[in-house]
Amino acid sequence: MATRSTPRPTVTDVQSTLTKAELAEALHERIGFNKRESKELVDAFFALIAERLVAGEEVRIAGFGQFGVRRKAPRPGRNPRTGELVPIAARRVVTFHASPKLREALQDGAGAASAPDR
């Protein structure tokens, strides 16, 4: 069996993308679920969130934030390469609003070097 030449990103690695596989691995390591149960739990969690959003419902996760669906009206757009007008159809988009606890944690973790420019 071959080994990876690069280290695997961890859940706390700020610069990597957090994947479903990494979430399942964290459940396995931190809570002790077996790997199959962890993967099924993560898949079921995201499937439930997606199901509710498709149905037009809001999803609130205490201490984290709120996901919702918003309708965007049709609007004219422009192809940046050609300048040609292109109609953009109406669509539904997912929105996220961070909870006050998450916002505070983000600000506390920002540090003095990341002071806002405004």
PDB file of N, CA and C in Angstrom, residues 50-114:
ATOM      1  N   ALA A  50     -29.828  20.038   2.716  1.00  0.00           N
ATOM      2  CA  ALA A  50     -30.169  20.293   1.313  1.00  0.00           C
ATOM      3  C   ALA A  50     -31.655  20.077   1.056  1.00  0.00           C
ATOM      4  N   GLU A  51     -32.209  19.029   1.626  1.00  0.00           N
ATOM      5  CA  GLU A  51     -33.635  18.722   1.464  1.00  0.00           C
ATOM      6  C   GLU A  51     -34.503  19.885   1.968  1.00  0.00           C
ATOM      7  N   ARG A  52     -34.167  20.405   3.130  1.00  0.00           N
ATOM      8  CA  ARG A  52     -34.931  21.513   3.707  1.00  0.00           C
ATOM      9  C   ARG A  52     -34.783  22.785   2.879  1.00  0.00           C
ATOM     10  N   LEU A  53     -33.584  23.058   2.389  1.00  0.00           N
ATOM     11  CA  LEU A  53     -33.371  24.251   1.576  1.00  0.00           C
ATOM     12  C   LEU A  53     -34.110  24.157   0.248  1.00  0.00           C
ATOM     13  N   VAL A  54     -34.100  22.988  -0.371  1.00  0.00           N
ATOM     14  CA  VAL A  54     -34.825  22.793  -1.635  1.00  0.00           C
ATOM     15  C   VAL A  54     -36.318  23.010  -1.423  1.00  0.00           C
ATOM     16  N   ALA A  55     -36.814  22.631  -0.240  1.00  0.00           N
ATOM     17  CA  ALA A  55     -38.227  22.823   0.089  1.00  0.00           C
ATOM     18  C   ALA A  55     -38.541  24.279   0.433  1.00  0.00           C
ATOM     19  N   GLY A  56     -37.519  25.133   0.468  1.00  0.00           N
ATOM     20  CA  GLY A  56     -37.731  26.542   0.743  1.00  0.00           C
ATOM     21  C   GLY A  56     -37.717  26.904   2.221  1.00  0.00           C
ATOM     22  N   GLU A  57     -37.311  25.985   3.067  1.00  0.00           N
ATOM     23  CA  GLU A  57     -37.280  26.234   4.510  1.00  0.00           C
ATOM     24  C   GLU A  57     -35.923  26.802   4.921  1.00  0.00           C
ATOM     25  N   GLU A  58     -35.909  27.495   6.065  1.00  0.00           N
ATOM     26  CA  GLU A  58     -34.654  27.956   6.645  1.00  0.00           C
ATOM     27  C   GLU A  58     -34.070  26.842   7.501  1.00  0.00           C
ATOM     28  N   VAL A  59     -32.749  26.836   7.623  1.00  0.00           N
ATOM     29  CA  VAL A  59     -32.062  25.868   8.473  1.00  0.00           C
ATOM     30  C   VAL A  59     -31.226  26.669   9.463  1.00  0.00           C
ATOM     31  N   ARG A  60     -31.545  26.539  10.747  1.00  0.00           N
ATOM     32  CA  ARG A  60     -30.813  27.252  11.796  1.00  0.00           C
ATOM     33  C   ARG A  60     -30.008  26.253  12.611  1.00  0.00           C
ATOM     34  N   ILE A  61     -28.750  26.568  12.791  1.00  0.00           N
ATOM     35  CA  ILE A  61     -27.868  25.751  13.610  1.00  0.00           C
ATOM     36  C   ILE A  61     -27.383  26.654  14.741  1.00  0.00           C
ATOM     37  N   ALA A  62     -27.854  26.374  15.945  1.00  0.00           N
ATOM     38  CA  ALA A  62     -27.553  27.224  17.098  1.00  0.00           C
ATOM     39  C   ALA A  62     -26.050  27.377  17.273  1.00  0.00           C
ATOM     40  N   GLY A  63     -25.609  28.605  17.481  1.00  0.00           N
ATOM     41  CA  GLY A  63     -24.204  28.892  17.702  1.00  0.00           C
ATOM     42  C   GLY A  63     -23.385  28.912  16.428  1.00  0.00           C
ATOM     43  N   PHE A  64     -23.999  28.632  15.289  1.00  0.00           N
ATOM     44  CA  PHE A  64     -23.271  28.623  14.020  1.00  0.00           C
ATOM     45  C   PHE A  64     -23.859  29.632  13.049  1.00  0.00           C
ATOM     46  N   GLY A  65     -25.137  29.463  12.702  1.00  0.00           N
ATOM     47  CA  GLY A  65     -25.752  30.408  11.783  1.00  0.00           C
ATOM     48  C   GLY A  65     -27.026  29.875  11.170  1.00  0.00           C
ATOM     49  N   GLN A  66     -27.496  30.605  10.171  1.00  0.00           N
ATOM     50  CA  GLN A  66     -28.767  30.298   9.528  1.00  0.00           C
ATOM     51  C   GLN A  66     -28.585  30.276   8.011  1.00  0.00           C
ATOM     52  N   PHE A  67     -29.046  29.181   7.400  1.00  0.00           N
ATOM     53  CA  PHE A  67     -29.055  29.062   5.946  1.00  0.00           C
ATOM     54  C   PHE A  67     -30.471  29.349   5.475  1.00  0.00           C
ATOM     55  N   GLY A  68     -30.595  30.018   4.353  1.00  0.00           N
ATOM     56  CA  GLY A  68     -31.901  30.304   3.801  1.00  0.00           C
ATOM     57  C   GLY A  68     -31.831  30.323   2.287  1.00  0.00           C
ATOM     58  N   VAL A  69     -32.982  30.432   1.662  1.00  0.00           N
ATOM     59  CA  VAL A  69     -33.063  30.493   0.210  1.00  0.00           C
ATOM     60  C   VAL A  69     -33.677  31.837  -0.159  1.00  0.00           C
ATOM     61  N   ARG A  70     -33.079  32.501  -1.132  1.00  0.00           N
ATOM     62  CA  ARG A  70     -33.569  33.794  -1.583  1.00  0.00           C
ATOM     63  C   ARG A  70     -33.756  33.734  -3.096  1.00  0.00           C
ATOM     64  N   ARG A  71     -34.813  34.379  -3.560  1.00  0.00           N
ATOM     65  CA  ARG A  71     -35.048  34.462  -4.999  1.00  0.00           C
ATOM     66  C   ARG A  71     -34.343  35.688  -5.555  1.00  0.00           C
ATOM     67  N   LYS A  72     -33.650  35.509  -6.659  1.00  0.00           N
ATOM     68  CA  LYS A  72     -33.027  36.633  -7.343  1.00  0.00           C
ATOM     69  C   LYS A  72     -33.798  36.879  -8.634  1.00  0.00           C
ATOM     70  N   ALA A  73     -34.136  38.100  -8.866  1.00  0.00           N
ATOM     71  CA  ALA A  73     -34.917  38.481 -10.051  1.00  0.00           C
ATOM     72  C   ALA A  73     -34.044  38.380 -11.305  1.00  0.00           C
ATOM     73  N   PRO A  74     -34.689  38.218 -12.456  1.00  0.00           N
ATOM     74  CA  PRO A  74     -33.905  38.230 -13.705  1.00  0.00           C
ATOM     75  C   PRO A  74     -33.301  39.623 -13.895  1.00  0.00           C
ATOM     76  N   ARG A  75     -32.129  39.654 -14.535  1.00  0.00           N
ATOM     77  CA  ARG A  75     -31.477  40.941 -14.737  1.00  0.00           C
ATOM     78  C   ARG A  75     -30.588  40.876 -15.968  1.00  0.00           C
ATOM     79  N   PRO A  76     -30.292  42.024 -16.516  1.00  0.00           N
ATOM     80  CA  PRO A  76     -29.380  42.021 -17.658  1.00  0.00           C
ATOM     81  C   PRO A  76     -27.943  41.882 -17.184  1.00  0.00           C
ATOM     82  N   GLY A  77     -27.175  41.124 -17.914  1.00  0.00           N
ATOM     83  CA  GLY A  77     -25.761  40.968 -17.614  1.00  0.00           C
ATOM     84  C   GLY A  77     -24.957  41.333 -18.846  1.00  0.00           C
ATOM     85  N   ARG A  78     -23.654  41.288 -18.717  1.00  0.00           N
ATOM     86  CA  ARG A  78     -22.807  41.645 -19.851  1.00  0.00           C
ATOM     87  C   ARG A  78     -21.629  40.680 -19.899  1.00  0.00           C
ATOM     88  N   ASN A  79     -21.375  40.141 -21.082  1.00  0.00           N
ATOM     89  CA  ASN A  79     -20.206  39.295 -21.284  1.00  0.00           C
ATOM     90  C   ASN A  79     -18.980  40.197 -21.218  1.00  0.00           C
ATOM     91  N   PRO A  80     -18.095  39.994 -20.244  1.00  0.00           N
ATOM     92  CA  PRO A  80     -16.959  40.908 -20.091  1.00  0.00           C
ATOM     93  C   PRO A  80     -15.973  40.869 -21.261  1.00  0.00           C
ATOM     94  N   ARG A  81     -15.928  39.768 -21.971  1.00  0.00           N
ATOM     95  CA  ARG A  81     -14.991  39.659 -23.088  1.00  0.00           C
ATOM     96  C   ARG A  81     -15.495  40.398 -24.325  1.00  0.00           C
ATOM     97  N   THR A  82     -16.803  40.226 -24.628  1.00  0.00           N
ATOM     98  CA  THR A  82     -17.343  40.802 -25.866  1.00  0.00           C
ATOM     99  C   THR A  82     -18.162  42.061 -25.625  1.00  0.00           C
ATOM    100  N   GLY A  83     -18.598  42.282 -24.400  1.00  0.00           N
ATOM    101  CA  GLY A  83     -19.451  43.433 -24.107  1.00  0.00           C
ATOM    102  C   GLY A  83     -20.906  43.192 -24.481  1.00  0.00           C
ATOM    103  N   GLU A  84     -21.211  41.998 -24.987  1.00  0.00           N
ATOM    104  CA  GLU A  84     -22.564  41.663 -25.417  1.00  0.00           C
ATOM    105  C   GLU A  84     -23.494  41.529 -24.211  1.00  0.00           C
ATOM    106  N   LEU A  85     -24.713  42.068 -24.329  1.00  0.00           N
ATOM    107  CA  LEU A  85     -25.711  41.929 -23.274  1.00  0.00           C
ATOM    108  C   LEU A  85     -26.221  40.497 -23.242  1.00  0.00           C
ATOM    109  N   VAL A  86     -26.266  39.929 -22.050  1.00  0.00           N
ATOM    110  CA  VAL A  86     -26.712  38.553 -21.864  1.00  0.00           C
ATOM    111  C   VAL A  86     -27.737  38.563 -20.733  1.00  0.00           C
ATOM    112  N   PRO A  87     -28.943  38.039 -20.985  1.00  0.00           N
ATOM    113  CA  PRO A  87     -29.930  38.012 -19.900  1.00  0.00           C
ATOM    114  C   PRO A  87     -29.556  36.947 -18.856  1.00  0.00           C
ATOM    115  N   ILE A  88     -29.676  37.312 -17.589  1.00  0.00           N
ATOM    116  CA  ILE A  88     -29.455  36.375 -16.495  1.00  0.00           C
ATOM    117  C   ILE A  88     -30.821  36.008 -15.944  1.00  0.00           C
ATOM    118  N   ALA A  89     -31.152  34.727 -15.982  1.00  0.00           N
ATOM    119  CA  ALA A  89     -32.476  34.247 -15.585  1.00  0.00           C
ATOM    120  C   ALA A  89     -32.684  34.378 -14.074  1.00  0.00           C
ATOM    121  N   ALA A  90     -33.941  34.402 -13.675  1.00  0.00           N
ATOM    122  CA  ALA A  90     -34.278  34.379 -12.251  1.00  0.00           C
ATOM    123  C   ALA A  90     -33.806  33.056 -11.673  1.00  0.00           C
ATOM    124  N   ARG A  91     -33.399  33.099 -10.422  1.00  0.00           N
ATOM    125  CA  ARG A  91     -32.932  31.862  -9.798  1.00  0.00           C
ATOM    126  C   ARG A  91     -33.049  31.966  -8.284  1.00  0.00           C
ATOM    127  N   ARG A  92     -32.886  30.820  -7.648  1.00  0.00           N
ATOM    128  CA  ARG A  92     -32.869  30.763  -6.185  1.00  0.00           C
ATOM    129  C   ARG A  92     -31.436  30.540  -5.743  1.00  0.00           C
ATOM    130  N   VAL A  93     -31.026  31.239  -4.699  1.00  0.00           N
ATOM    131  CA  VAL A  93     -29.668  31.102  -4.186  1.00  0.00           C
ATOM    132  C   VAL A  93     -29.713  30.842  -2.684  1.00  0.00           C
ATOM    133  N   VAL A  94     -28.705  30.148  -2.191  1.00  0.00           N
ATOM    134  CA  VAL A  94     -28.590  29.880  -0.758  1.00  0.00           C
ATOM    135  C   VAL A  94     -27.858  31.048  -0.116  1.00  0.00           C
ATOM    136  N   THR A  95     -28.376  31.501   1.020  1.00  0.00           N
ATOM    137  CA  THR A  95     -27.719  32.553   1.789  1.00  0.00           C
ATOM    138  C   THR A  95     -27.318  31.986   3.147  1.00  0.00           C
ATOM    139  N   PHE A  96     -26.324  32.613   3.753  1.00  0.00           N
ATOM    140  CA  PHE A  96     -25.887  32.206   5.089  1.00  0.00           C
ATOM    141  C   PHE A  96     -25.663  33.453   5.916  1.00  0.00           C
ATOM    142  N   HIS A  97     -26.194  33.445   7.125  1.00  0.00           N
ATOM    143  CA  HIS A  97     -25.972  34.521   8.083  1.00  0.00           C
ATOM    144  C   HIS A  97     -25.368  33.896   9.330  1.00  0.00           C
ATOM    145  N   ALA A  98     -24.174  34.342   9.678  1.00  0.00           N
ATOM    146  CA  ALA A  98     -23.476  33.803  10.849  1.00  0.00           C
ATOM    147  C   ALA A  98     -24.184  34.234  12.128  1.00  0.00           C
ATOM    148  N   SER A  99     -24.160  33.357  13.123  1.00  0.00           N
ATOM    149  CA  SER A  99     -24.743  33.692  14.421  1.00  0.00           C
ATOM    150  C   SER A  99     -23.832  34.692  15.129  1.00  0.00           C
ATOM    151  N   PRO A 100     -24.383  35.414  16.109  1.00  0.00           N
ATOM    152  CA  PRO A 100     -23.530  36.342  16.869  1.00  0.00           C
ATOM    153  C   PRO A 100     -22.330  35.642  17.520  1.00  0.00           C
ATOM    154  N   LYS A 101     -22.514  34.413  17.989  1.00  0.00           N
ATOM    155  CA  LYS A 101     -21.397  33.675  18.601  1.00  0.00           C
ATOM    156  C   LYS A 101     -20.298  33.405  17.576  1.00  0.00           C
ATOM    157  N   LEU A 102     -20.678  33.010  16.374  1.00  0.00           N
ATOM    158  CA  LEU A 102     -19.687  32.739  15.336  1.00  0.00           C
ATOM    159  C   LEU A 102     -19.001  34.037  14.917  1.00  0.00           C
ATOM    160  N   ARG A 103     -19.767  35.112  14.755  1.00  0.00           N
ATOM    161  CA  ARG A 103     -19.171  36.402  14.396  1.00  0.00           C
ATOM    162  C   ARG A 103     -18.144  36.838  15.439  1.00  0.00           C
ATOM    163  N   GLU A 104     -18.498  36.685  16.705  1.00  0.00           N
ATOM    164  CA  GLU A 104     -17.583  37.064  17.785  1.00  0.00           C
ATOM    165  C   GLU A 104     -16.322  36.211  17.754  1.00  0.00           C
ATOM    166  N   ALA A 105     -16.492  34.907  17.544  1.00  0.00           N
ATOM    167  CA  ALA A 105     -15.337  34.008  17.474  1.00  0.00           C
ATOM    168  C   ALA A 105     -14.434  34.376  16.299  1.00  0.00           C
ATOM    169  N   LEU A 106     -15.019  34.772  15.168  1.00  0.00           N
ATOM    170  CA  LEU A 106     -14.231  35.182  14.012  1.00  0.00           C
ATOM    171  C   LEU A 106     -13.428  36.432  14.325  1.00  0.00           C
ATOM    172  N   GLN A 107     -14.045  37.389  15.006  1.00  0.00           N
ATOM    173  CA  GLN A 107     -13.348  38.625  15.339  1.00  0.00           C
ATOM    174  C   GLN A 107     -12.255  38.383  16.372  1.00  0.00           C
ATOM    175  N   ASP A 108     -12.526  37.538  17.369  1.00  0.00           N
ATOM    176  CA  ASP A 108     -11.528  37.229  18.383  1.00  0.00           C
ATOM    177  C   ASP A 108     -10.329  36.520  17.780  1.00  0.00           C
ATOM    178  N   GLY A 109     -10.559  35.695  16.773  1.00  0.00           N
ATOM    179  CA  GLY A 109      -9.485  34.941  16.144  1.00  0.00           C
ATOM    180  C   GLY A 109      -8.753  35.715  15.066  1.00  0.00           C
ATOM    181  N   ALA A 110      -9.249  36.908  14.705  1.00  0.00           N
ATOM    182  CA  ALA A 110      -8.651  37.686  13.617  1.00  0.00           C
ATOM    183  C   ALA A 110      -7.286  38.258  13.991  1.00  0.00           C
ATOM    184  N   GLY A 111      -7.079  38.633  15.227  1.00  0.00           N
ATOM    185  CA  GLY A 111      -5.806  39.183  15.667  1.00  0.00           C
ATOM    186  C   GLY A 111      -5.662  40.649  15.291  1.00  0.00           C
ATOM    187  N   ALA A 112      -4.710  41.319  15.872  1.00  0.00           N
ATOM    188  CA  ALA A 112      -4.499  42.746  15.651  1.00  0.00           C
ATOM    189  C   ALA A 112      -3.987  43.040  14.260  1.00  0.00           C
ATOM    190  N   ALA A 113      -3.272  42.103  13.639  1.00  0.00           N
ATOM    191  CA  ALA A 113      -2.708  42.333  12.300  1.00  0.00           C
ATOM    192  C   ALA A 113      -3.790  42.380  11.233  1.00  0.00           C
ATOM    193  N   SER A 114      -4.967  41.867  11.533  1.00  0.00           N
ATOM    194  CA  SER A 114      -6.047  41.824  10.544  1.00  0.00           C
ATOM    195  C   SER A 114      -7.107  42.876  10.830  1.00  0.00           C
TER     196      SER A 114
END
